[in-house]
Every structure is written in C-alpha cells, then in structure tokens.
Amino acid sequence: MQVSIVRHIVPMVAHRQASWRRVVLAAAMAFCLGLLAAARPASADGATSPTAPVRFGILPLGGAFESRNDWEPLLADMSRALGRPVSVLSVTSYEALERAIERDEVDMAFLSGKMALDTVTQRRMKVVAQVTRHDGLPGYRATLLTRKVGAPTTLKEVLDDPGRWRLARGESRSVSGFIVPQLQLFLPNKIEMETRFRSEVVGTHQTTALAVANGEADVATNNTADFERFTQQFPAEAQRLQTVWQSDLIPHAQIVVRREYPAEFQRKVQAFLTQYGKAKGPAGDSERATLKSLHDLAGFLAADNASLLPAARLAYQLAKQNALTAQWVNEAAKQARLQRIESGYAQQLAVLKEQ
C-alpha cells in the first residue's frame, strides 16, 4: 500500500506546480502514514479491545494531506466521545484505500457509493451514517468540464469526435468520476471512456479539474460538490473551466464500520455523528465550522445498508449496459454474462436489505 501512495502522489502535487523538495517531503510523509496505519496486525482484536485505535480511512477526494487535515478535527472529537484513539489513513487513490480495506487495515471509513457497496457486500462492513450538505439536496451530480476558451467548448463537440480529445477521469470505482458519466452520458452515445479518447489522465476530482485548467487534458469528469471546493482552493484555475453536462442526482457518501465491532460501539459512533454540529453555543459553533471546512457538510444522518440500494442499482445498470454493447464470440457467452450480472445483483440486494 505504501508504494501505491508514493506512486500516485507525485503527479497530483505536480499539478500544483510544487517544488521537488515539497514533492519528496509529501511522499515521505505519505509513506510514514502508511506505516502507522498498518502497524496494528490485521485481526478482529481491535474490535473487542476498548483501547485499540480505530483506524479511519478517507476516500480520496482531493490531496491526501488536505483530506487528512480536514478530517483530523472531527476525528479528534470522535476519539474523545468514544474514549479511544482514532487514527487516520488518507491515501491518494481508490485502489490504495481498497487494498487497505482488503487487508483489514481499516476499521471505519468515509466512502462513496461503489466502494461503500463493495465493503458492505464483500468486506464485513455496515453503514451507520450518511452525510448531508448545506444545499439541502439529498445528493450531488456528476459533471463534465471543459475550458471556456479553446475547443471543445460544447458537449456536442466532445461527443461528435471523442478521439480528438484528451480525457481526465476518475478511477473505475468512482461513482461521479466514472460510473455515472459512463452510464448516463457516454455509453448512450456509443462511447466507451476507456478506449475512445485520444489519451486519458486518471486521478482524483482535484487532479482532473487541474488537468483541464492547465491544458493537460481537454475534458474532465467531476462533480458539483467537489467542484465547489475546487473553486475555493483554486479560484484562478476554476475561472478557466465550465460545466457542459450534469447527471441525475447521486446519493451522498456514507460512513461504514466493521461488523466485528460490538453493537453498543456502533450505536455510539452513530450517535456521535448524528449529534455532531447540532448543539447550541460555542461548542456547537466549533463543530459546525469543522463540518463546513469538511467538504461543506451540514452533518450526518442515521443510515443503514439500505442507503446503498441506489449505488447497487447504478453498478448493475453499468455492468448490464457494458455486457449488452460488448462484442461476444457467441450468444451463449453473452447470456451467461448477463445471468451472472443478474445473480450478483440479486445477492447484493439480499445483503443490503437484511438488518
């Protein structure tokens, strides 16, 4: 996992035109974070020991260190509320976080649809809360960005000749960076993102937006929530960009916890999250300020695995669409693939609906 963190952080920092000294320092710090996160053996012991650290994994939305710094105040408050240490694992790719979860190096995590779905159906996790934002909407939208000046400036230009353009997109596990744009925009126009563009950059939403703003890509997938944050952090670069497409509403991310933790502990986590930022007075003001700096969150709602049903539906629709448009050696192979997709989807629904 540590090697992956170092490998992915260099291009991200390069987008911000950092000095080599900062790049080396960032890589070294990321390596140390990985060592700390993996220091405790992968077992269920931490779930039963009241003094073992709770290892919190953060979905990579921007820079690894920015995400870590954003979450640390809330996790410090969580540590005090739970009466036990909470350590942070912040990485720069979905792949690195997924590997950490597979190795049981993560006890609790902030994840969006597809990754949360996989952890619940395959990795002994359960949903305890879902985030809410100040705009009051129950979700956010995937977007497609281009520069305001210089082709392409319209969605039609992108769709008419995708082979002419350089694409910056999210990883295949990213709901707004890959799954939804592929499902709702590109496949309906007979375009496969991975093969039809001239070249591609794969990274976080911050990385993809910077790639287009800096002329290293022509079009990028992104989302409304992260682009708001990007506008605050990179106002000059954001001014060069425009949105040429938006998706249907996507449900907000979830907080998941390992099933091995006692029910009482899970209830304490859920209670802490759902009450966070609700108190009056200075303490509540401080918590609300923490939430606002944390991707402009308004707070958390109590949730269970059923909150992932929309994510399961999206993943199912994408898999089925890919199967229907792929080339097959014969009809039997195609039907076998479709049957596996239907069976897998049915199994996911059964897991999500059981409580």
mmCIF file of C-alpha atoms in Angstrom, residues 13 19-20 28 80-81 91 137 151 153 155 175 228 251 268 273 276 281 283 288 294 322 324 330:
data_model
loop_
_atom_site.group_PDB
_atom_site.id
_atom_site.type_symbol
_atom_site.label_atom_id
_atom_site.label_comp_id
_atom_site.label_asym_id
_atom_site.label_seq_id
_atom_site.Cartn_x
_atom_site.Cartn_y
_atom_site.Cartn_z
ATOM 1 C CA VAL A 13 1.440 17.543 -6.479
ATOM 2 C CA SER A 19 8.903 22.259 -5.837
ATOM 3 C CA TRP A 20 10.801 18.963 -5.875
ATOM 4 C CA ALA A 28 7.927 10.642 2.696
ATOM 5 C CA ARG A 80 -12.922 11.902 22.910
ATOM 6 C CA ALA A 81 -16.553 10.821 22.513
ATOM 7 C CA VAL A 91 -4.431 7.990 0.542
ATOM 8 C CA LEU A 137 -30.117 18.260 -1.551
ATOM 9 C CA ALA A 151 -12.094 23.650 -28.187
ATOM 10 C CA THR A 153 -16.407 24.276 -25.513
ATOM 11 C CA LEU A 155 -20.883 18.861 -25.179
ATOM 12 C CA VAL A 175 -19.309 6.996 -8.927
ATOM 13 C CA GLU A 228 -17.384 23.925 -5.336
ATOM 14 C CA PRO A 251 -26.772 9.953 -3.142
ATOM 15 C CA LYS A 268 -22.015 5.232 19.979
ATOM 16 C CA LEU A 273 -22.071 11.516 14.088
ATOM 17 C CA TYR A 276 -22.299 16.421 15.705
ATOM 18 C CA GLY A 281 -23.378 27.713 21.825
ATOM 19 C CA ALA A 283 -19.129 24.056 21.208
ATOM 20 C CA ARG A 288 -20.340 23.389 12.595
ATOM 21 C CA LEU A 294 -15.047 19.307 5.630
ATOM 22 C CA ASN A 322 -21.432 -2.929 -20.890
ATOM 23 C CA LEU A 324 -25.175 -5.582 -23.980
ATOM 24 C CA ASN A 330 -21.494 -16.196 -29.436
#
